Coordinates of C-alpha atoms and ligand atoms in Angstrom, one line a residue:
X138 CA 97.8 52.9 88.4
X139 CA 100.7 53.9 86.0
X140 CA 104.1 54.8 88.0
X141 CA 107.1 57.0 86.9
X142 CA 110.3 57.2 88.2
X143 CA 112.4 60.7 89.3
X144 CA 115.3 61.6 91.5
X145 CA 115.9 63.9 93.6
X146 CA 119.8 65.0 95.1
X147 CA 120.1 67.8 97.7
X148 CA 122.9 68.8 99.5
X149 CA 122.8 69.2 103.7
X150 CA 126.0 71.2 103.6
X151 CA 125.0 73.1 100.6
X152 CA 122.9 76.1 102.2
X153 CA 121.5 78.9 99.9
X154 CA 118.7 81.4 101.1
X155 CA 116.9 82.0 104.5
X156 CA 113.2 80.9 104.0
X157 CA 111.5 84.2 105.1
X158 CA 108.5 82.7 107.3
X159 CA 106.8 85.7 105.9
X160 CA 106.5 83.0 102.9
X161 CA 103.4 81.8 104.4
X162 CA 101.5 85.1 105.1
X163 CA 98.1 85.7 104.3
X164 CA 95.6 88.8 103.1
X165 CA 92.6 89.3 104.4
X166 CA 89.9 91.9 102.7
X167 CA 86.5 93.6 103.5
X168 CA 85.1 91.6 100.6
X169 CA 82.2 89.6 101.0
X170 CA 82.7 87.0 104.2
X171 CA 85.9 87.3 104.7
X172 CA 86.4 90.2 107.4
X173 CA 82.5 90.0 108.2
X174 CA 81.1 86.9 109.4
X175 CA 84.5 84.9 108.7
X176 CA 87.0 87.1 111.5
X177 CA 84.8 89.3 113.0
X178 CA 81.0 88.6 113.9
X179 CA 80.6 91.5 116.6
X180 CA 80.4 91.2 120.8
X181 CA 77.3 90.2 120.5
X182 CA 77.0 87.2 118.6
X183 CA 76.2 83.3 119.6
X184 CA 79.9 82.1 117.9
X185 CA 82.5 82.4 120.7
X186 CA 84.3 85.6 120.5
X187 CA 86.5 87.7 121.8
X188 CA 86.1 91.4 121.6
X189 CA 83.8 90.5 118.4
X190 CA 86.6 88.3 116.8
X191 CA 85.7 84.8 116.0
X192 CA 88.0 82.6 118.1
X193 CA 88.1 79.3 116.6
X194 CA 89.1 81.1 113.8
X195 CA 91.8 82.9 115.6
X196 CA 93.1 80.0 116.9
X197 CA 93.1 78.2 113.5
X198 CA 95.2 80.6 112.2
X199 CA 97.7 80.5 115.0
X200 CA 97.7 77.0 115.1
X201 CA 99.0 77.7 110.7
X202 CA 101.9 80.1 112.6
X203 CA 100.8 82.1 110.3
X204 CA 103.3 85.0 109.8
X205 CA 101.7 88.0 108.6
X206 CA 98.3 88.8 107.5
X207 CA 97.8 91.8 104.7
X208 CA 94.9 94.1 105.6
X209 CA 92.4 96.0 104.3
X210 CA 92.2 95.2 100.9
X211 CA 93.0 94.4 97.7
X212 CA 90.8 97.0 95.7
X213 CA 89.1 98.0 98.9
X214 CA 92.7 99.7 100.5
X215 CA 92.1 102.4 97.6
X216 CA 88.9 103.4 98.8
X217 CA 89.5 103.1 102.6
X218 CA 89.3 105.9 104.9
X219 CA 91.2 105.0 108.1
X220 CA 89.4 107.5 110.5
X221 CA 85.8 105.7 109.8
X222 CA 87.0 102.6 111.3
X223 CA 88.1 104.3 114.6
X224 CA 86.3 105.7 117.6
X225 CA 82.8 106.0 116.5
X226 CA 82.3 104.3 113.3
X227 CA 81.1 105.4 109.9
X228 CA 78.8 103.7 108.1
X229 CA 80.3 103.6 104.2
X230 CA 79.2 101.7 101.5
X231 CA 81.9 99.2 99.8
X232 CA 81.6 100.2 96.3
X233 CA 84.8 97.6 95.2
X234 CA 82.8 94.8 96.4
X235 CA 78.8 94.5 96.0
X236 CA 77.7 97.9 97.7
X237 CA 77.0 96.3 100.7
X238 CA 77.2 98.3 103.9
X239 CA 80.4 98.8 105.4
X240 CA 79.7 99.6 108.9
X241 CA 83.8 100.1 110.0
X242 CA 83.1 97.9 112.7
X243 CA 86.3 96.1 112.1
X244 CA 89.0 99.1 111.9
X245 CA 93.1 99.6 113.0
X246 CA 92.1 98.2 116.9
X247 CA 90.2 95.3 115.8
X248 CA 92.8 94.4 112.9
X249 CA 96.0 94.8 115.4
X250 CA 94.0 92.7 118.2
X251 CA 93.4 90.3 115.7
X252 CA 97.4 90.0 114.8
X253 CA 98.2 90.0 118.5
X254 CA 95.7 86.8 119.2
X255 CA 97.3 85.3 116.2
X256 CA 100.4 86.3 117.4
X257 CA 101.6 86.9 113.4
X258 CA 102.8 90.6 112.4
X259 CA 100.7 93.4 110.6
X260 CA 101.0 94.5 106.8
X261 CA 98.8 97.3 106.1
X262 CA 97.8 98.6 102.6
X263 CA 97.9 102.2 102.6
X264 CA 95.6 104.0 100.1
X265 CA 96.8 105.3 97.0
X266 CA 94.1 105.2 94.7
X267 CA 91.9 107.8 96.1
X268 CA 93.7 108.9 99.7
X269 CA 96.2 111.0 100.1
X270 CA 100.2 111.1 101.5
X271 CA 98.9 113.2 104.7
X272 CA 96.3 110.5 105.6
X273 CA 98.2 108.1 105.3
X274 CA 101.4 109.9 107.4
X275 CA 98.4 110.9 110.0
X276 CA 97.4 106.6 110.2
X277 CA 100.9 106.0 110.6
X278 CA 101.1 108.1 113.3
X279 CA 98.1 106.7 114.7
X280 CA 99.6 103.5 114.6
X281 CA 103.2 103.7 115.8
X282 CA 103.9 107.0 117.4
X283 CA 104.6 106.8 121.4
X284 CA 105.0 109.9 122.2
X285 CA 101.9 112.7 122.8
X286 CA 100.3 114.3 119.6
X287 CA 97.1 114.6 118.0
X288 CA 96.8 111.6 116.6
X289 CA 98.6 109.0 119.5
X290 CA 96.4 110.8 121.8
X291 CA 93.2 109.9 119.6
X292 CA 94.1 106.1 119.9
X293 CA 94.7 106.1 123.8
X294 CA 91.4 107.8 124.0
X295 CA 90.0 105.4 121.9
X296 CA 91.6 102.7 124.1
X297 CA 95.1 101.5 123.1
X298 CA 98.1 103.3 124.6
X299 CA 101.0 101.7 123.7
X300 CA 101.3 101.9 119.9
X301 CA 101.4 98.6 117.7
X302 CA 104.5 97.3 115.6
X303 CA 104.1 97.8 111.7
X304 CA 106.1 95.4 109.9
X305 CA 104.9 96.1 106.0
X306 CA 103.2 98.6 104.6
X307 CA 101.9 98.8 101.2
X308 CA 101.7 101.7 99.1
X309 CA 98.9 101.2 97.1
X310 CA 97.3 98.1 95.3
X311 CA 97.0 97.4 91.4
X312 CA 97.3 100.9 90.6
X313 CA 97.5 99.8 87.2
X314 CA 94.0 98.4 87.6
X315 CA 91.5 99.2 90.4
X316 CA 94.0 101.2 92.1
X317 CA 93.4 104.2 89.9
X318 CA 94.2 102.7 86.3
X319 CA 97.9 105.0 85.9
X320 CA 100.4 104.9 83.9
X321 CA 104.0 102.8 85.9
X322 CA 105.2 107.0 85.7
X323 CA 102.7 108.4 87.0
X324 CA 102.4 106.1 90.0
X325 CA 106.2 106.0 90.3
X326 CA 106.3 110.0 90.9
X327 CA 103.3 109.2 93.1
X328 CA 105.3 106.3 94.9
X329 CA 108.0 108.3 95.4
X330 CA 105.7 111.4 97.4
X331 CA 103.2 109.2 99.3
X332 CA 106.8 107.2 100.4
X333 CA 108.6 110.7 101.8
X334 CA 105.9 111.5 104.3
X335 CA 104.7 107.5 105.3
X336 CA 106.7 107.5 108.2
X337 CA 106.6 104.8 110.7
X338 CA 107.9 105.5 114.3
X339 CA 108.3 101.8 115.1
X340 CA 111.6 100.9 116.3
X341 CA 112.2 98.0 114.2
X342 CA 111.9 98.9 110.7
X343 CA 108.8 99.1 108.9
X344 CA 109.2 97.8 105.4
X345 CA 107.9 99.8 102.2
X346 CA 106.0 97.9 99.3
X347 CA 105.6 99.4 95.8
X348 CA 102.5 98.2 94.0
X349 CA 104.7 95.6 91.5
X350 CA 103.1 94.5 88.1
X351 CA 100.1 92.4 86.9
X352 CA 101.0 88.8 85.9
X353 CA 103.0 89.2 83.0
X354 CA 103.4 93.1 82.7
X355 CA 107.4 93.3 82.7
X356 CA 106.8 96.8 81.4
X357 CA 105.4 98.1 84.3
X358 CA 108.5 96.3 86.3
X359 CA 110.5 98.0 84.4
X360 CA 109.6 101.6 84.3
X361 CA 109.1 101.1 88.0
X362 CA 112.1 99.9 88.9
X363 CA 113.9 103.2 87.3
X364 CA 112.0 105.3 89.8
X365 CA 113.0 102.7 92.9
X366 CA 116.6 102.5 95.3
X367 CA 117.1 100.8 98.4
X368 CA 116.2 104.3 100.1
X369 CA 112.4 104.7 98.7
X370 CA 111.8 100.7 98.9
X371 CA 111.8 97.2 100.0
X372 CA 110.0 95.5 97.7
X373 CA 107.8 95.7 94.7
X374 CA 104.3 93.3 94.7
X375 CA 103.6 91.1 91.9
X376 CA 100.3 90.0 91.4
X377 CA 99.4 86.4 89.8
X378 CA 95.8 84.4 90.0
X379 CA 95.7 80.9 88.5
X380 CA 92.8 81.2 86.4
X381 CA 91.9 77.3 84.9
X382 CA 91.3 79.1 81.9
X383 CA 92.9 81.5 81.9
X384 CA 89.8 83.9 81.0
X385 CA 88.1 86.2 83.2
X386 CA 84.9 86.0 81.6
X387 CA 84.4 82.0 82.3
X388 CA 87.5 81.4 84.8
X389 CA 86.5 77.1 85.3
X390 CA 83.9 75.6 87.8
X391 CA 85.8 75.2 91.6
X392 CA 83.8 71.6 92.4
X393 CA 83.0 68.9 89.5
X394 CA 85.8 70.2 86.9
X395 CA 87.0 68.4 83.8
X396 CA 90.6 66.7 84.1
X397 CA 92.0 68.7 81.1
X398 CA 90.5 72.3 83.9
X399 CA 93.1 70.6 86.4
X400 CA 96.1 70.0 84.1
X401 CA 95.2 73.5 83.0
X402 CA 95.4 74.6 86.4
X403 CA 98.6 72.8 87.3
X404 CA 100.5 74.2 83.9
X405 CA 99.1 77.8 84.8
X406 CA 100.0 77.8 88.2
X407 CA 103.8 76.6 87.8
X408 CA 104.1 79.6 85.5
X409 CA 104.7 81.7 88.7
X410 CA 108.2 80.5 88.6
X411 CA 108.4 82.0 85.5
X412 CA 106.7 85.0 86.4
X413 CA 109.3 85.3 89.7
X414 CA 112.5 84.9 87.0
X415 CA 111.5 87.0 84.6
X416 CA 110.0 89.7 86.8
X417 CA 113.8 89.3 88.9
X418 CA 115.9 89.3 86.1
X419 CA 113.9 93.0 85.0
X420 CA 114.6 94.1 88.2
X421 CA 118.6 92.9 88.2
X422 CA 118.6 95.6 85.3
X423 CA 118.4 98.3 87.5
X424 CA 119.0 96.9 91.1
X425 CA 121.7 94.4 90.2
X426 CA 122.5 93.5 94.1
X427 CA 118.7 92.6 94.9
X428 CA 118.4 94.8 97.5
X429 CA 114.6 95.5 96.3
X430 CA 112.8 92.2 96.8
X431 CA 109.8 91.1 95.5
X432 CA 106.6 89.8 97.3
X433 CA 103.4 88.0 95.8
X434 CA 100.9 89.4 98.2
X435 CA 98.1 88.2 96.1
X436 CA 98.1 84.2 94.7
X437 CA 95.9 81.6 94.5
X438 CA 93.3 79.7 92.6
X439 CA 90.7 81.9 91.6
X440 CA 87.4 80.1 90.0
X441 CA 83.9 81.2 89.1
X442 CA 81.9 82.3 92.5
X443 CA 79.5 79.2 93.3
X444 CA 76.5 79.3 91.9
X445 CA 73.5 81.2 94.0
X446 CA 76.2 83.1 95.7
X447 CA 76.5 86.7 95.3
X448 CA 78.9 87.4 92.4
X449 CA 81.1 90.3 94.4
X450 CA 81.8 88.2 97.0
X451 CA 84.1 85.4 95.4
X452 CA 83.3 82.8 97.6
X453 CA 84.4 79.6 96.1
X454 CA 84.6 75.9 97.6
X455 CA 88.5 74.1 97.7
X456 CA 89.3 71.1 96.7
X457 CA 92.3 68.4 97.1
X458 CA 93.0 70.0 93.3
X459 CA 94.0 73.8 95.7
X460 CA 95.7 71.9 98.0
X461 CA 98.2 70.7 94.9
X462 CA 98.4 74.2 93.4
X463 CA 98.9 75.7 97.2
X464 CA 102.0 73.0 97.4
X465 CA 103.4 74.1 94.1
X466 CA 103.5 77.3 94.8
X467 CA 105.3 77.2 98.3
X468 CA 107.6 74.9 97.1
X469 CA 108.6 78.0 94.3
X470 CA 108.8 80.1 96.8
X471 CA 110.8 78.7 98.8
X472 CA 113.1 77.5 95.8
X473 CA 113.2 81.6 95.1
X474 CA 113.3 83.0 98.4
X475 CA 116.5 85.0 97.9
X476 CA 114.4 87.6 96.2
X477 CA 111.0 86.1 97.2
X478 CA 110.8 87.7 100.5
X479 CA 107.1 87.5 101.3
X480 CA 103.9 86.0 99.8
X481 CA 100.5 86.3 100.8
X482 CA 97.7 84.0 99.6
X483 CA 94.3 85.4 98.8
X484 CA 92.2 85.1 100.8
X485 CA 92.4 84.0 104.7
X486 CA 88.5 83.3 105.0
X487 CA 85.8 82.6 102.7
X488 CA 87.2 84.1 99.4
X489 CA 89.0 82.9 97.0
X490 CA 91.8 80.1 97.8
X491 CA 90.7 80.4 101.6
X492 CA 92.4 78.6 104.6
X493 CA 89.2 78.6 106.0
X494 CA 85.6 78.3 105.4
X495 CA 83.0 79.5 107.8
X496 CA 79.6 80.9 108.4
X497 CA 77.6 82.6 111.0
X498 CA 74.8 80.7 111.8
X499 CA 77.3 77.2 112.9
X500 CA 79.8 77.5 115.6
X501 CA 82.2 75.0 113.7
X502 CA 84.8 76.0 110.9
X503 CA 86.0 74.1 107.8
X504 CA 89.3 73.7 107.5
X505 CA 90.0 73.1 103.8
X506 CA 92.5 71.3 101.9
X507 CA 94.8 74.5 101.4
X508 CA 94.8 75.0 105.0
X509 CA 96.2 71.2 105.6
X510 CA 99.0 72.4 103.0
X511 CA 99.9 75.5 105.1
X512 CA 100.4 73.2 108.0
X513 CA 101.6 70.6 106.8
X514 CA 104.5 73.2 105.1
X515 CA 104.9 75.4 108.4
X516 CA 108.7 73.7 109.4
X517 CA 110.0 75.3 106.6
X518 CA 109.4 78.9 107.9
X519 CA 113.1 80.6 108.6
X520 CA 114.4 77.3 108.0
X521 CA 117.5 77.4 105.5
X522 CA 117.0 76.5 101.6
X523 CA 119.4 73.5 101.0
X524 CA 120.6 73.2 97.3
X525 CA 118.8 70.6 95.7
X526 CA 117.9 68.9 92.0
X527 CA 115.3 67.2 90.7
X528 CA 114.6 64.6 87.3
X529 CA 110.8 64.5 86.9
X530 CA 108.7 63.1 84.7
X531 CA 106.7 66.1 82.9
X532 CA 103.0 66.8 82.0
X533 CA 101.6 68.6 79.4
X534 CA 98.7 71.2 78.9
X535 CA 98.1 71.8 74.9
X536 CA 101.4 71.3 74.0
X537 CA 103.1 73.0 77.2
X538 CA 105.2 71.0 79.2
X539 CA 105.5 71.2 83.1
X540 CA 106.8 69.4 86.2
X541 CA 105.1 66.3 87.1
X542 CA 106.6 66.5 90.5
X543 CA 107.2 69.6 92.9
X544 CA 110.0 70.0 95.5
X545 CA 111.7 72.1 98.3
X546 CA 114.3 71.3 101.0
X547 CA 115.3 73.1 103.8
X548 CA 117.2 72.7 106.9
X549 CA 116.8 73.9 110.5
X550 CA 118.3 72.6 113.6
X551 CA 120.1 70.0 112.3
X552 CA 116.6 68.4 110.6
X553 CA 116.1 68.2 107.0
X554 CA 112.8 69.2 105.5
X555 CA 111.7 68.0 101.9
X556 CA 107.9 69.1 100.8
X557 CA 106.8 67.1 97.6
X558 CA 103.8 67.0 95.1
X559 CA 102.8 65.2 92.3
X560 CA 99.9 66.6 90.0
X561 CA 99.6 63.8 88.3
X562 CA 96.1 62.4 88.2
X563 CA 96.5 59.1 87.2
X564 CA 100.4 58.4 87.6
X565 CA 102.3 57.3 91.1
X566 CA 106.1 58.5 91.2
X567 CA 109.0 56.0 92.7
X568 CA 111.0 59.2 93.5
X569 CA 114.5 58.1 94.5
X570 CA 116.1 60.6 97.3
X571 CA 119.6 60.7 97.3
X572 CA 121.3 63.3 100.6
X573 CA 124.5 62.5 100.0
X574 CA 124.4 60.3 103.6
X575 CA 122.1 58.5 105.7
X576 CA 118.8 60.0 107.4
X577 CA 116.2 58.3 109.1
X578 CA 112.6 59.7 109.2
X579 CA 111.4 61.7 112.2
X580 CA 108.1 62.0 110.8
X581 CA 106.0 61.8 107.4
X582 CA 102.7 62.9 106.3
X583 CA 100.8 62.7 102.8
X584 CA 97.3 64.5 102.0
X585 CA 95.9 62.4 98.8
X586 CA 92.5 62.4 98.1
X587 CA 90.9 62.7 94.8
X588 CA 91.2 66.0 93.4
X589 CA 87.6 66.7 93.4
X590 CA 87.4 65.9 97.2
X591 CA 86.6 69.1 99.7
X592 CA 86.0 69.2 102.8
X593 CA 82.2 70.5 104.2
X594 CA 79.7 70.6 106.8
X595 CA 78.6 67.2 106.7
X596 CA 82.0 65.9 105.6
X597 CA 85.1 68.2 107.9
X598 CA 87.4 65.5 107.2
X599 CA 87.0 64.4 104.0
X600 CA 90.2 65.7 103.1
X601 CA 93.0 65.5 105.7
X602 CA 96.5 64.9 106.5
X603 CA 97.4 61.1 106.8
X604 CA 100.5 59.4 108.0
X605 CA 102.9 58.4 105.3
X606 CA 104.3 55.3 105.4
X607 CA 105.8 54.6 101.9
X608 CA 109.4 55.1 102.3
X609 CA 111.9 52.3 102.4
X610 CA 115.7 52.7 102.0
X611 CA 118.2 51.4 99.5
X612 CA 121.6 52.3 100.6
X613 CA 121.6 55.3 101.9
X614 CA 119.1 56.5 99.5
X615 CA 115.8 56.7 100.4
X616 CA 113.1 55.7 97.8
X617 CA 109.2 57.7 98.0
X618 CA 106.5 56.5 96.5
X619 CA 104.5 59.5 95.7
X620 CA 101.0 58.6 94.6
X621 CA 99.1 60.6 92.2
X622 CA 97.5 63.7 93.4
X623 CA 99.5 63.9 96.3
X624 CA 101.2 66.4 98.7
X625 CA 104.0 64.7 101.4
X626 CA 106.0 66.3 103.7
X627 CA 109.4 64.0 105.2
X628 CA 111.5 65.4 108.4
X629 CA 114.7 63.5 108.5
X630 CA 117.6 63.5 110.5
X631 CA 121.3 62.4 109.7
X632 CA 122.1 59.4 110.8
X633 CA 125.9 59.3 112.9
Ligands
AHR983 O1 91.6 89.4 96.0 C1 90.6 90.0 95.3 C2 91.0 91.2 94.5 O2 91.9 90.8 93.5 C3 91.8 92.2 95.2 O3 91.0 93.1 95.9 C4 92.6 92.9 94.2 O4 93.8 93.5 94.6 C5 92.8 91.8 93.1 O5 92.4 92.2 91.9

């Protein structure tokens, strides 16, 4: 095995932006398994349930602390009708994803129970695309409102009588896309009316989301942002998939890929930082104080579906190559989370860049290499980013350089918190750790198996979170030796 050398400095007294633990939210869709089969499998069914929701996956997710979970869709917010998934149930077809039968069995009471066994906050997605401002006013009241009307009577007779806490709420999805295909003008006038009537009767305040740009459209961003002030919102959503490469048409095999699909998939996925500058500095233009954040309530790795699966339902395996990518990304977050104030990967269960893999017919669940990442990650939730600076070695995609080595640091309770990752297939790093004093380790932990690894049925651990015991000390400074392919997490506490 080659090695490299990098350094890293950070300073404990040094203390930039709060990590929002929103950070490490999640989305969940009705799209193929995910709602259906991988949360909710009905009363009736032999997995252990409660109320119809699945609880080893519940408790999965609560074990992550996860945060927040986004909810109902992606594509499928801009068709939904709240009122079908309420009471007595409409059967709908889902014509975003397969025209499969949507049988609203999993509506507003089964989502908020859901958040509640969790114990994580709600972000709703409020359709745009093809609802209008007074159904989505009348939801809201639904939701929130304490007092008696028409519609807080309508969910105590359906069997809820205090009202549930909204924390987010979206205001459409990809309206540039699937969310209607418009123009930023015309969904910025839209914006700006669906906004005036979505009031939430929450105490605490209930945070408005714009639907941000695509990737790379600074345009949109821009015209947007004209149309935006603290008063109409709280954040605009950005968008960004990592494709291998980078084509939609043939996006790169999830299991059994060629090294130069990884190091594509590594230089493709750092370009988020990129994505979070650029799409910042557009929105310093017209909102120099920041007080509009941004939010990335879609990421992830997003591969061709595997093959004799059905094509609209994006299931895809997830390999020790995710759980890189899933530490890269984190680590930009949190390195950007005075404007980064929520991120939500896609998709909690059986789509895309999943947590977790599951299916109805076996009482166990898969916990896959992204989910080990999540954990692994969790201490840095509302914990304080500490200045840092890191020398690393680079890699390079056809001709593009990018960061051999990834890194955050954060602070909480007097403990120190570094996340690391090197997406290096072939190269180890001696990464030398200088604090500025001296720290002794509280506890260390490393997931590196080959990047091809996954975890299955016949193999749950394959890939899982080890001890880490390569750190010695020189000084005061504390050398890592990070091997290839590898995500490590170090707590630390100063020394006196
Ligand atoms: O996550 C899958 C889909 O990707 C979402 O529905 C949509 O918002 C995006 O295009």
């Amino acid at each position: 095995m080659n090695k490299k050398n990098a350094y890293l400095t950070f300073d404990k007294d040094c203390k930039k932006s709060t990590i929002n633990k929103d950070i490490y939210g999640h989305f969940a869709e009705h799209l193929g398994r995910c709602v259906y089969e991988g949360i909710f499998v009905g009363k009736d069914s032999q997995i252990p349930n409660i109320n119809g929701i699945r609880k080893d996956v519940a408790e999965a997710l609560k074990e992550l602390n996860i945060p927040v979970l986004r909810w109902p869709g992606g594509c499928f917010a801009d068709t939904y009708k709240w009122e079908d998934g309420v009471g007595e149930r409409r059967k709908i077809l889902n014509k975003t994803w397969g025209d499969v039968v949507e049988d609203n069995s999993f509506g507003t009471h089964e989502f908020f129970e859901l958040c509640e066994l969790i114990g994580c906050d709600a972000y709703i997605s409020g359709n745009v695309g093809s609802g209008t401002p007074r159904e989505l006013s009348e939801w809201l009241e639904y939701i929130t409102y304490d007092g008696e009307s028409y519609y807080s009577d309508m969910r105590r007779e359906n069997g809820r009588d205090e009202p549930w806490r909204l924390k987010y709420l979206g205001i459409g999805n990809e309206n540039w896309g699937g969310g209607g295909n418009m123009t930023p003008e015309f969904y910025a006038s839209l914006y700006r009316q669906f906004q005036t009537y979505a009031r939430s009767f929450n105490k605490e305040k209930t945070f408005k989301i714009a639907c941000g740009p695509d990737s790379f459209n600074y345009a949109w961003t821009g015209e947007l942002m004209k149309h935006l002030n603290e008063y109409n919102a709280d954040a605009i959503a950005l968008h960004y998939y990592t494709l291998p490469t980078g084509e939609w048409e043939k996006k790169g095999a999830a299991l059994n890929f060629p090294d130069d699909e990884y190091y594509a998939t590594m230089y493709r996925t750092n370009r988020i930082e990129e994505l979070i500058r650029n799409h910042s500095f557009v929105m310093e233009q017209t909102d120099p104080e920041h007080k509009i954040k941004l939010v990335v309530d879609e990421w992830g790795a997003w591969y061709d579906v595997e093959d004799g699966t059905n094509a609209a339902f994006l299931y895809q395996q997830n390999t020790m190559r995710d759980a890189i990518l899933a530490a890269i990304n984190l680590n930009i977050f949190n390195n950007h989370s005075d404007i980064v104030m929520m991120a939500n990967i896609a998709q909690t269960v059986n789509v895309l860049q999943s947590v977790i893999i599951c299916r109805e017919d076996d009482t166990r669940l898969i916990k896959t290499p992204t989910y080990h990442v999540f954990d692994m990650y969790k201490k840095h939730q509302n914990a304080t980013l500490l200045a840092s600076s890191l020398s690393t070695p680079e890699l390079m995609y056809e001709g593009n350089y990018f960061p051999m080595i990834s890194e955050s640091v954060s602070i909480k309770d007097d403990k120190i918190f570094i996340t690391l990752s090197n997406a290096s297939l072939d190269t180890d790093c001696e990464l030398l750790i200088d604090g500025g004093s001296k720290f002794k380790i509280i506890e260390s932990k490393v997931l590196d198996s080959d990047v091809r690894e996954y975890n299955d049925y016949d193999s749950l651990e394959n890939v899982a979170i080890h001890e880490f015991k390569d750190i010695t000390f020189r000084d005061n400074k504390m050398i890592v030796l990070l091997p290839a392919h590898s995500v490590v997490s170090v707590l630390l506490e100063e020394e006196i």
